[in-house]
Amino acid sequence: MVDHAGVAESAGTADVAIIGAGVVGCSVAFHLARLGCTNVLLIDKEPLPGSGSTSKANGGIRAQFTTDVNIAMSLASMDILDTLRDEIGDPPLYRKAGYLFLTGDPARFSAMTAAAAFQRARGVSVEVLDAAGVRAKAPYAAGPIAGGTFGPRDGFIDPGGLTNFLLREAARSGVRTRYGAEVTAIDRGGGTFRLTTTAGELRASVVVDAAGPFAGRVAALAGADVPVVPVRRHLLISGPCPALPPVIPMTIDADTGVLIRREGSRVLIAWSNPDEPPGFNTAFDPDFPLRIAAPVDARFPAVGEAGLDIKRSWAGLYEVTPDHHAVLGPVAAVPGFLVVAGFSGHGIMHAPAAGRAAAEMLVRGRSESLDVSALSLERFARGEAIHETMVL
Ligand SMILES: Cc1cc2nc3c(=O)[nH]c(=O)nc-3n(C[C@H](O)[C@H](O)[C@H](O)COP(=O)(O)OP(=O)(O)OC[C@H]3O[C@@H](n4cnc5c(N)ncnc54)[C@H](O)[C@@H]3O)c2cc1C
């Protein structure tokens, strides 16, 4: 919990230092400010906020998951975004275009139907569609279709817009920022953390590790072992594709893992490469388009015909944990050090709920609005890793 008497307020000191000004760090800062904790320093090694994984994301948000905690995090984030809608104003940051999972495999369709029942029992709005229902929602999907599921409250968030909003509001309340300051050492003595950065020394009573794909490295500086590794992920942009409707749901071919959504007049295509090794490499892999050409052509032929615009396509880093769920909470071995990282591809959609949970832990001693105990770091040592099957 934040000890307000811990460190006097001055330029380089704070009650809370947040390392990482991506969407997650900005959400922690925003929620701390809303809880009245404003002696906060948000630190980033880059010259601008939100320039890490946040700037590379697809921006999907969905509640169609198969673990209690993923569903709860998504629903809480959706509620927060709905509550903030008027404050955010225009353009809206959260667009409910839906997520459509489809399959040509009857066995997979049975599993998806069971998943939908699990989700509905937890308050998720999700429809099970037969083949005709899928074709009505996605007339651009070709090949065999056994059925699918559609989440009408799922959709898209503008990652940069959300980060800017959270940061603007935090800064308005007094949260301070330090950009171009890479944290290179973390020492703890006398109940205070001393952060050595490339832009000088900073002090804080409490440190939040929101360093995205670098969270494991930052934790190691404090002497903590946090299993978050970076893994490259590509997003491809098609050429102009007038054949698809102007608005489509995030459409996922569950049989191949290829997913598409609209990006203006073009289409954005994603796929998780199972052969991608962990590492900080974000160079675009010229072989990647070849790997997904056949499944795209087969399921979304109009997208295949539109071709690819490789110059506009990119790769960024997922920040991945062994069970593809975030680490959210204190590190017992390093009192005052809290981790909010490892979202494994869900950091945009879960940032609102994660930031609130972390802020509540710091100000009130526990996450009151949501039970996030399943996301504790200790789960790995206890052998309580969580198993999610709807990973994209
Ligand atoms: C291609 C792609 C598609 C994605 N699609 C989705 C999606 O559809 N939906 C979704 O929810 N998520 C998606 N994600 C995941 C999402 O982008 C991340 O989970 C999210 O951005 C994590 O936010 P963050 O703030 O934790 O990390 P980041 O945005 O990476 O922020 C961490 C910050 O920490 C800073 N930092 C690191 N080390 C230090 C240091 N030592 N000192 C100071 N600062 C430091 C970095 O500069 C960075 O700005 C996608 C990711 C990629 C790459």
XYZ file of C-alpha atoms in Angstrom, residues 76-312:
237
model
C -14.882 -5.095 -16.269
C -12.899 -3.288 -18.982
C -16.005 -3.018 -21.165
C -17.956 -1.588 -18.216
C -15.202 0.946 -17.506
C -15.094 2.003 -21.167
C -18.886 2.330 -21.251
C -18.802 4.427 -18.073
C -16.102 6.699 -19.520
C -17.856 7.064 -22.887
C -19.198 10.574 -22.256
C -15.901 11.784 -20.814
C -14.026 10.379 -23.804
C -16.453 11.997 -26.240
C -15.973 11.834 -29.996
C -14.613 9.910 -31.730
C -15.548 6.939 -29.523
C -12.617 4.732 -28.543
C -14.618 1.516 -28.178
C -16.594 0.315 -31.202
C -18.816 -2.731 -30.724
C -18.473 -4.327 -34.146
C -18.404 -7.791 -32.548
C -16.117 -10.829 -32.715
C -17.201 -13.686 -34.978
C -15.505 -17.072 -34.504
C -16.355 -19.534 -37.288
C -15.425 -23.122 -38.054
C -15.959 -25.778 -40.677
C -15.309 -28.570 -38.189
C -18.374 -30.016 -36.386
C -16.280 -31.144 -33.382
C -14.810 -27.656 -33.000
C -18.297 -26.179 -33.335
C -19.433 -28.370 -30.419
C -16.541 -27.069 -28.312
C -17.398 -23.488 -29.294
C -21.042 -24.063 -28.355
C -19.943 -25.348 -24.938
C -17.633 -22.336 -24.538
C -20.543 -20.022 -25.332
C -22.630 -21.669 -22.582
C -19.718 -21.193 -20.142
C -19.459 -17.534 -21.159
C -23.204 -16.886 -20.953
C -23.259 -18.307 -17.417
C -20.717 -15.592 -16.540
C -22.705 -12.711 -18.015
C -21.212 -12.598 -21.509
C -23.534 -11.765 -24.361
C -22.758 -14.383 -27.018
C -24.813 -15.933 -29.803
C -24.352 -19.427 -31.251
C -24.868 -19.320 -35.021
C -25.574 -22.123 -37.482
C -23.927 -22.082 -40.906
C -26.599 -19.770 -42.348
C -26.215 -17.413 -39.388
C -22.453 -17.261 -39.922
C -22.862 -16.611 -43.647
C -25.345 -13.817 -42.926
C -22.814 -12.080 -40.658
C -19.819 -12.853 -42.878
C -20.904 -13.259 -46.509
C -17.203 -12.881 -47.395
C -16.305 -16.192 -45.658
C -15.850 -19.095 -48.082
C -15.356 -22.836 -47.609
C -17.103 -25.278 -45.304
C -18.896 -23.738 -42.310
C -20.369 -25.797 -39.476
C -21.254 -22.786 -37.326
C -19.814 -20.103 -35.128
C -20.256 -17.731 -32.202
C -20.761 -13.974 -32.194
C -20.170 -11.566 -29.303
C -22.053 -8.316 -29.987
C -20.330 -6.421 -27.163
C -16.899 -7.384 -28.480
C -15.151 -5.141 -30.971
C -12.297 -2.674 -31.199
C -10.495 -0.113 -29.068
C -8.276 2.614 -30.483
C -5.053 1.827 -28.516
C -3.420 5.231 -29.018
C -6.635 7.097 -28.299
C -7.207 5.162 -25.077
C -3.616 5.717 -23.931
C -3.857 9.447 -24.668
C -7.148 9.779 -22.819
C -5.876 7.964 -19.703
C -2.642 9.949 -19.712
C -4.342 13.298 -20.281
C -6.702 12.722 -17.370
C -3.901 11.472 -15.098
C -1.737 14.485 -15.959
C -4.682 16.837 -15.363
C -4.843 15.444 -11.820
C -1.143 16.033 -11.206
C 0.558 12.797 -12.298
C 4.032 13.684 -13.640
C 5.872 12.114 -16.562
C 9.525 11.449 -17.430
C 10.176 10.396 -21.004
C 13.535 9.408 -22.459
C 14.441 7.934 -19.061
C 15.375 4.269 -19.232
C 15.472 2.640 -15.809
C 18.788 0.810 -15.618
C 19.000 -0.043 -11.913
C 16.576 -0.411 -9.011
C 17.835 -0.375 -5.424
C 15.804 -0.559 -2.273
C 16.893 0.733 1.106
C 15.173 2.310 4.072
C 11.728 1.620 2.610
C 12.450 3.671 -0.520
C 13.292 2.642 -4.057
C 16.111 4.432 -5.846
C 15.759 4.216 -9.612
C 18.808 4.919 -11.728
C 17.722 6.137 -15.148
C 19.463 7.458 -18.238
C 17.982 10.854 -17.289
C 18.982 10.940 -13.631
C 17.992 9.369 -10.338
C 14.383 9.036 -9.149
C 12.969 7.886 -5.804
C 9.660 6.342 -4.868
C 8.005 4.422 -2.039
C 6.374 2.008 -4.451
C 7.356 0.846 -7.945
C 4.959 -0.504 -10.568
C 6.462 -2.606 -13.347
C 4.328 -1.853 -16.424
C 7.176 -2.306 -18.882
C 5.276 -4.555 -21.310
C 7.649 -6.936 -23.133
C 10.509 -5.576 -20.983
C 8.696 -6.365 -17.711
C 10.856 -9.422 -16.990
C 14.030 -7.372 -17.443
C 12.750 -4.527 -15.252
C 11.680 -6.999 -12.554
C 15.156 -8.547 -12.642
C 16.636 -5.103 -11.862
C 14.673 -5.243 -8.606
C 15.738 -8.822 -7.945
C 12.389 -10.367 -8.912
C 11.831 -13.295 -11.248
C 8.807 -12.464 -13.425
C 8.294 -14.835 -16.364
C 7.327 -12.402 -19.137
C 9.012 -12.935 -22.507
C 8.691 -10.969 -25.761
C 7.368 -12.778 -28.845
C 7.123 -11.167 -32.285
C 3.661 -10.839 -33.810
C 2.847 -9.652 -37.355
C -0.074 -7.643 -38.699
C -0.561 -7.523 -42.464
C -2.447 -4.865 -44.405
C -4.177 -5.829 -47.634
C -4.524 -3.687 -50.707
C -7.824 -1.823 -51.137
C -10.625 -4.360 -50.711
C -13.966 -2.944 -51.895
C -15.648 -6.382 -51.901
C -16.084 -6.455 -48.094
C -18.700 -4.388 -46.217
C -17.335 -1.168 -44.678
C -17.839 -2.524 -41.151
C -17.201 -6.181 -40.307
C -16.728 -7.929 -36.970
C -13.287 -9.220 -36.042
C -13.676 -12.445 -38.019
C -11.682 -15.448 -36.853
C -11.298 -18.663 -38.787
C -10.971 -20.914 -35.744
C -9.717 -23.750 -37.972
C -6.537 -21.913 -39.021
C -6.318 -19.059 -36.517
C -6.364 -16.427 -39.294
C -8.330 -13.340 -38.309
C -9.346 -10.287 -40.273
C -10.877 -6.901 -39.651
C -11.442 -3.723 -41.624
C -8.722 -1.054 -41.663
C -10.347 1.740 -43.653
C -10.697 0.598 -47.251
C -8.253 -2.222 -46.591
C -8.233 -5.326 -44.395
C -5.923 -6.111 -41.520
C -4.873 -9.756 -41.239
C -3.332 -11.480 -38.201
C -2.164 -14.956 -37.343
C -0.153 -16.430 -34.523
C 2.977 -18.160 -35.831
C 3.557 -21.200 -33.580
C 7.207 -21.335 -34.689
C 8.020 -17.791 -33.550
C 10.827 -17.967 -30.950
C 10.902 -15.586 -27.960
C 13.039 -12.492 -28.521
C 13.034 -8.737 -29.028
C 13.266 -8.968 -32.827
C 10.566 -6.834 -34.488
C 11.934 -6.954 -38.037
C 9.263 -7.837 -40.569
C 9.688 -11.469 -41.646
C 9.374 -11.631 -45.459
C 8.322 -15.290 -45.195
C 5.379 -14.525 -42.938
C 2.931 -13.587 -45.751
C 3.754 -16.862 -47.518
C 2.750 -18.826 -44.422
C -0.750 -17.416 -44.336
C -1.477 -17.006 -48.051
C -3.213 -20.380 -48.416
C -5.553 -20.089 -45.392
C -6.460 -16.505 -46.306
C -7.196 -17.424 -49.937
C -9.302 -20.395 -48.859
C -11.428 -18.671 -46.198
C -11.402 -15.010 -47.270
C -10.824 -15.094 -51.060
C -11.747 -11.422 -51.604
C -9.011 -10.468 -49.138
C -6.537 -12.757 -50.894
C -7.426 -11.105 -54.208
C -6.803 -7.651 -52.729
C -3.138 -8.602 -52.280
C -0.850 -7.348 -49.536
C 0.631 -3.944 -48.919
C 3.852 -5.076 -47.262
C 5.132 -1.521 -46.763
C 2.158 -0.768 -44.502
